[in-house]
mmCIF file of C-alpha atoms in Angstrom:
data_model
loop_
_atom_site.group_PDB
_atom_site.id
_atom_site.type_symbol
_atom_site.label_atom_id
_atom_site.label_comp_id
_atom_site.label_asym_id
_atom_site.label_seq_id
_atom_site.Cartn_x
_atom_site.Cartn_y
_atom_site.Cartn_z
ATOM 1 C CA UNK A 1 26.687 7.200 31.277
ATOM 2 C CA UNK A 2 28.991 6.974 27.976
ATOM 3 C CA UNK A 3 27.458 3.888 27.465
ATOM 4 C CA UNK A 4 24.211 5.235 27.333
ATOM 5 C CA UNK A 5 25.193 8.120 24.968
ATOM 6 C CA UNK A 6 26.626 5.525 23.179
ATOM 7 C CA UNK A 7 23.789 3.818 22.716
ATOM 8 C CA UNK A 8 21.573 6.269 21.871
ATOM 9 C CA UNK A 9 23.585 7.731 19.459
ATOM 10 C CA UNK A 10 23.977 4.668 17.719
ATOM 11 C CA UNK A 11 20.097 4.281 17.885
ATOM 12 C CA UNK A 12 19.563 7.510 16.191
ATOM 13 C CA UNK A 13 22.058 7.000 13.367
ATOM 14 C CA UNK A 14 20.454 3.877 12.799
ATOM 15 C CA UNK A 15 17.092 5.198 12.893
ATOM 16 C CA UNK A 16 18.389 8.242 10.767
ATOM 17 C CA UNK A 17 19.769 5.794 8.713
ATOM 18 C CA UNK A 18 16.449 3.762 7.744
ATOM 19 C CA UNK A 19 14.384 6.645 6.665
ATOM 20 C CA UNK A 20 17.038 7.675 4.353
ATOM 21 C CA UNK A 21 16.329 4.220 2.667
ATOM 22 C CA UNK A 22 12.765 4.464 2.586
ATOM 23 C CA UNK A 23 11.844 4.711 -1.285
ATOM 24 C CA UNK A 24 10.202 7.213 -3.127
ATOM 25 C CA UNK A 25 7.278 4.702 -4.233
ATOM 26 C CA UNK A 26 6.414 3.544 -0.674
ATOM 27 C CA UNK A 27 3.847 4.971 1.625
ATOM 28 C CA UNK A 28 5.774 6.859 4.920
ATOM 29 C CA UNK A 29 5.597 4.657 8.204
ATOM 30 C CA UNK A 30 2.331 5.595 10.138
ATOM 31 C CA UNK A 31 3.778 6.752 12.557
ATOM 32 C CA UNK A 32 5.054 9.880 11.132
ATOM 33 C CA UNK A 33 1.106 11.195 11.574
ATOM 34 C CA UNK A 34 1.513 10.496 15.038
ATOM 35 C CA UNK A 35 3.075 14.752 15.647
ATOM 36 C CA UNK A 36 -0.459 15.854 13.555
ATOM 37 C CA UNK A 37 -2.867 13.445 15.350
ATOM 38 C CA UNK A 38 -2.074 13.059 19.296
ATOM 39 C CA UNK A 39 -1.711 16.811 19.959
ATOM 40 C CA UNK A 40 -5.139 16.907 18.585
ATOM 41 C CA UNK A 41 -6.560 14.178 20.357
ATOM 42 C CA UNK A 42 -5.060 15.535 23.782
ATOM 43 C CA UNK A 43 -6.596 19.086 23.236
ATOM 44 C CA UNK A 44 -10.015 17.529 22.499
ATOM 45 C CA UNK A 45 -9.836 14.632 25.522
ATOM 46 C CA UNK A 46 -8.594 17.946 27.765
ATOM 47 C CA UNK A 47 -11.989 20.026 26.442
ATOM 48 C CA UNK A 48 -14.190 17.218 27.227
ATOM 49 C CA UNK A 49 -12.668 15.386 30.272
ATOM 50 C CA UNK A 50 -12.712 18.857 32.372
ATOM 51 C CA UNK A 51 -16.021 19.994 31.564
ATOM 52 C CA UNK A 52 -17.861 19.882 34.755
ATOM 53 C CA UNK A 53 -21.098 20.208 32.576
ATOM 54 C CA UNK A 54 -21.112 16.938 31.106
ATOM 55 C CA UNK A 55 -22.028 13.562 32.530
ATOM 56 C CA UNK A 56 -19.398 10.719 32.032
ATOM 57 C CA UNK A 57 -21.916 8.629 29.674
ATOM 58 C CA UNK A 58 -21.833 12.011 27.527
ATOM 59 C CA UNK A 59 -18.110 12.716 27.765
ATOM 60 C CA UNK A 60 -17.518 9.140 26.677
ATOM 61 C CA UNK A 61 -20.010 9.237 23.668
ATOM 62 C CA UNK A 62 -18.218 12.539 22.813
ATOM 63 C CA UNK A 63 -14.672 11.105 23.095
ATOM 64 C CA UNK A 64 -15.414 8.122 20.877
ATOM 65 C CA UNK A 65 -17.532 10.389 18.763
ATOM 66 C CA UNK A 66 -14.261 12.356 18.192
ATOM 67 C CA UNK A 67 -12.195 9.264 17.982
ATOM 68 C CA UNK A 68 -14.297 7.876 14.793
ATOM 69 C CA UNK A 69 -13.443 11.481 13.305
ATOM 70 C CA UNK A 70 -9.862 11.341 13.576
ATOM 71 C CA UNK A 71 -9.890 7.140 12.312
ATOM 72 C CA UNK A 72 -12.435 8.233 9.240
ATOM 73 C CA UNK A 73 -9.526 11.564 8.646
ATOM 74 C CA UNK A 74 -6.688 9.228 9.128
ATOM 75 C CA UNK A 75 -8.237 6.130 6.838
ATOM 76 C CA UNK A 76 -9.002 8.638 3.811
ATOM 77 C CA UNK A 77 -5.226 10.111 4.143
ATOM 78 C CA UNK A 78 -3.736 7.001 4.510
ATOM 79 C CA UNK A 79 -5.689 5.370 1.291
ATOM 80 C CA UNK A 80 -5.092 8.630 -0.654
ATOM 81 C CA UNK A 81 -1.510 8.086 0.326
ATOM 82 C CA UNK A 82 -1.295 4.364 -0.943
ATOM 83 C CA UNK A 83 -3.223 5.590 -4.341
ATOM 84 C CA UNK A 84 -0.462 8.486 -5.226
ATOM 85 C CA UNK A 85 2.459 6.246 -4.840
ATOM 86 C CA UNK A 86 3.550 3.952 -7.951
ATOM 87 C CA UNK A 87 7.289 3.306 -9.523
ATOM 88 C CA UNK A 88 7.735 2.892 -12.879
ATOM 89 C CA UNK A 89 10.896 0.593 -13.770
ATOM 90 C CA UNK A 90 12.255 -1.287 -16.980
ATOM 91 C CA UNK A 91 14.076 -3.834 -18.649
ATOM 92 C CA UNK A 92 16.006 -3.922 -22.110
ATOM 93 C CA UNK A 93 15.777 -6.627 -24.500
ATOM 94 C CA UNK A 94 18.023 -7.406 -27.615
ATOM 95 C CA UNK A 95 18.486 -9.393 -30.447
ATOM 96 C CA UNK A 96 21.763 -10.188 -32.367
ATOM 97 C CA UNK A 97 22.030 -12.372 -35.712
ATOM 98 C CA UNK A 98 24.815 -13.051 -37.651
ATOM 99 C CA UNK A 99 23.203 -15.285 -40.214
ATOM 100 C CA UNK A 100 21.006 -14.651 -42.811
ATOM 101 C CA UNK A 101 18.512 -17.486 -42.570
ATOM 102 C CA UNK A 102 15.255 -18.167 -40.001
ATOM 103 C CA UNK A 103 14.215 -16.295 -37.090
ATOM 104 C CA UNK A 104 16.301 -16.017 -33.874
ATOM 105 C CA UNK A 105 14.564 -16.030 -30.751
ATOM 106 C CA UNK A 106 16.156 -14.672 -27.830
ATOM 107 C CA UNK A 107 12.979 -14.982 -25.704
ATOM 108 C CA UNK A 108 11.771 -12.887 -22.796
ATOM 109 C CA UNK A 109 13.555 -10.317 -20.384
ATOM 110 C CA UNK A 110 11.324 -9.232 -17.499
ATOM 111 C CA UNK A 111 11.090 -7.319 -14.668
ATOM 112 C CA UNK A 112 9.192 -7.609 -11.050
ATOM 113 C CA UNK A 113 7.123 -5.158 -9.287
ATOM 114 C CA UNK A 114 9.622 -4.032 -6.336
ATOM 115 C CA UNK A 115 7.411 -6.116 -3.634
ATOM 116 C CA UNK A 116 3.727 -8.473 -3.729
ATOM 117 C CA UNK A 117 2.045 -5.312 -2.408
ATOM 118 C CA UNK A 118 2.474 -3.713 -6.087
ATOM 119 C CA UNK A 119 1.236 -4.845 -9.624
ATOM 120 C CA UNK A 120 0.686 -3.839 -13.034
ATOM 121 C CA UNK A 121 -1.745 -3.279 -15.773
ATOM 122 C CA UNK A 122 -1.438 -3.769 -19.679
ATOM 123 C CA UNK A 123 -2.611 -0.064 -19.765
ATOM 124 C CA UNK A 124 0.624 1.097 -17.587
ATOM 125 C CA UNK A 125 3.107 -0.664 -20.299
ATOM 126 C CA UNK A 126 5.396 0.787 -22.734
ATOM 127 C CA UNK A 127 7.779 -0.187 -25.033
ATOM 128 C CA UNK A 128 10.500 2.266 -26.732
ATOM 129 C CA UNK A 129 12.095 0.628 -29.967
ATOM 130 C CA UNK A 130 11.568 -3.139 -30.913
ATOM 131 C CA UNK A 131 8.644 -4.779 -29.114
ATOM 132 C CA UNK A 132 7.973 -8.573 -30.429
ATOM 133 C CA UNK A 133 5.581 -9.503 -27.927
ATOM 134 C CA UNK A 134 5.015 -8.761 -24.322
ATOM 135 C CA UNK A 135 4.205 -11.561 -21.245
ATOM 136 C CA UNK A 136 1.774 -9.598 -18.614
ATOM 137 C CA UNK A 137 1.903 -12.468 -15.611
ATOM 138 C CA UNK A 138 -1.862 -12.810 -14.479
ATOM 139 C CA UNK A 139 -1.718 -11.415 -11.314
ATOM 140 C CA UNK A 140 0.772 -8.157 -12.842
ATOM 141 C CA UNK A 141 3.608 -8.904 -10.182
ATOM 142 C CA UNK A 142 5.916 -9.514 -14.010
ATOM 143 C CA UNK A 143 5.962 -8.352 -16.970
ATOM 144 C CA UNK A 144 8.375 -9.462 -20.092
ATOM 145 C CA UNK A 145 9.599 -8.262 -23.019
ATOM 146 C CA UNK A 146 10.117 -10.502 -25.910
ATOM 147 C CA UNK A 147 12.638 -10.175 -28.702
ATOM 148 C CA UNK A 148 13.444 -11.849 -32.277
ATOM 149 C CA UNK A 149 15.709 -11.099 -34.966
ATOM 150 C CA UNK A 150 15.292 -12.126 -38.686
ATOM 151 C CA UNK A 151 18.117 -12.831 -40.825
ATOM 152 C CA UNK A 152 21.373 -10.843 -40.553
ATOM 153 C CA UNK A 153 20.237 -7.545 -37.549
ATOM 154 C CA UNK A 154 19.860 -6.064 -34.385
ATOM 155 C CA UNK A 155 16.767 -5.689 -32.440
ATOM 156 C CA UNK A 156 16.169 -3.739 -29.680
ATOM 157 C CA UNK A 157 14.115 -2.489 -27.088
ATOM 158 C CA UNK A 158 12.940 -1.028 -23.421
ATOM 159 C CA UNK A 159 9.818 -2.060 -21.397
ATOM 160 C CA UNK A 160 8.324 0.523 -19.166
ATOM 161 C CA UNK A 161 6.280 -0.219 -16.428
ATOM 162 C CA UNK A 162 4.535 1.245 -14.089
ATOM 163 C CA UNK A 163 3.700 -0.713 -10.388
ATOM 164 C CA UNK A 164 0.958 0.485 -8.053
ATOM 165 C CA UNK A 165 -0.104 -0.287 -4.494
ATOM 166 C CA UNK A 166 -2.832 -3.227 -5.201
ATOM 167 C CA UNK A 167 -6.376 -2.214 -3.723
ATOM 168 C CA UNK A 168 -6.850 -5.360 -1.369
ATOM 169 C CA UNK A 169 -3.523 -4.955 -0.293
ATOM 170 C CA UNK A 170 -4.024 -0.882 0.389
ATOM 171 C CA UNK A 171 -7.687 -1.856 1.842
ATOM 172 C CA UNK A 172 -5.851 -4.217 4.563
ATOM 173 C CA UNK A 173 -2.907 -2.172 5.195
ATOM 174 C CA UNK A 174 -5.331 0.819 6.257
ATOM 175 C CA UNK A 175 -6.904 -0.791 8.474
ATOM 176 C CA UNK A 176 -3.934 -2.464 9.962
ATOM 177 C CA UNK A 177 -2.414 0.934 10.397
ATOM 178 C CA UNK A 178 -5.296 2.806 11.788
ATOM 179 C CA UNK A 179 -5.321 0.037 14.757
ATOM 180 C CA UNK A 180 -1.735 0.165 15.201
ATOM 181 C CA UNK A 181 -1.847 4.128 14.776
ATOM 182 C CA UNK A 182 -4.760 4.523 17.232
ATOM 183 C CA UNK A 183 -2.773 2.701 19.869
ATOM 184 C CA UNK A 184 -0.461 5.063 20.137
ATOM 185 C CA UNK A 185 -2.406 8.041 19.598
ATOM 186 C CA UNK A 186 -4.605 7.328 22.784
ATOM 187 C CA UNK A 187 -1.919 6.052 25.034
#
């Protein structure tokens, strides 16, 4: 039996532990709809399953009527949830010369969106102080900040930029949830 406590103890820190990690940018595991969603579902099977006054062909279309209700609900949350989220991070970039002749170039500093499901846009970018160029990768998973110096100086300067949940990615991960989600909302 202390074994048991043990364990689920342990369990629950862990789990405890987890959420505490999740970030601020990403979307909250599916399952934490599951408290809103199955009590609903159970009142609504209860309502139709003991109507004597229905046929079983009618209760079923009704079930699965209210089924694609609760999917369509959860879908539009769940996308709405993916747009809202986005994380804006930067990079610094500097320059130091010490002669008084040509250009030094001390190339590019970037910085990554936080995982492949997020990207950026040149419309989301920023730059506070020097900016001598910026490298937008094609697909917006990077984005760099160039600097230079000319003669004897300093140059410096901070890259904002903001990632988002990409739309195919979003689009996918919806539907992946609402299966998943489903599952355990009809068990």
């Amino acid at each position: 039996m202390k074994k048991l406590s043990l364990i689920i103890l342990i369990t629950a820190s862990v789990m405890s532990f987890a959420q505490e990690k999740q970030k601020e940018y990403e979307v909250k595991p599916y399952i934490a709809y599951l408290s809103e969603y199955k009590p609903y579902y159970e009142m609504v099977y209860s309502q139709i399953e003991t109507n004597p006054n229905i046929s079983l062909s009618e209760k079923l279309r009704l079930l699965n009527e209210e089924i694609s209700k609760l999917k369509n609900k959860f879908k539009q949350v769940r996308k709405q949830e993916f747009e809202s989220k986005s994380v804006e991070l930067s990079v610094k970039n500097w320059c130091t010369s010490k002669s008084s002749g040509g250009v030094k170039n001390c190339g590019y500093k970037y910085i990554g969106a936080p995982s492949s499901a997020f990207y950026t846009e040149k419309n989301w970018l920023r730059v506070i102080g020097t900016n001598k160029g910026i490298d937008l990768k094609p697909d917006g998973s990077a984005v760099g900040l160039k600097m230079t110096v000319a003669g004897k100086g300093y140059n410096e300067g901070t890259l904002f930029a903001t990632f988002k949940y990409r739309s195919d990615y979003t689009a996918l991960a919806v539907e992946e949830d609402t299966d998943k989600f489903f599952n355990l909302v009809i068990k």
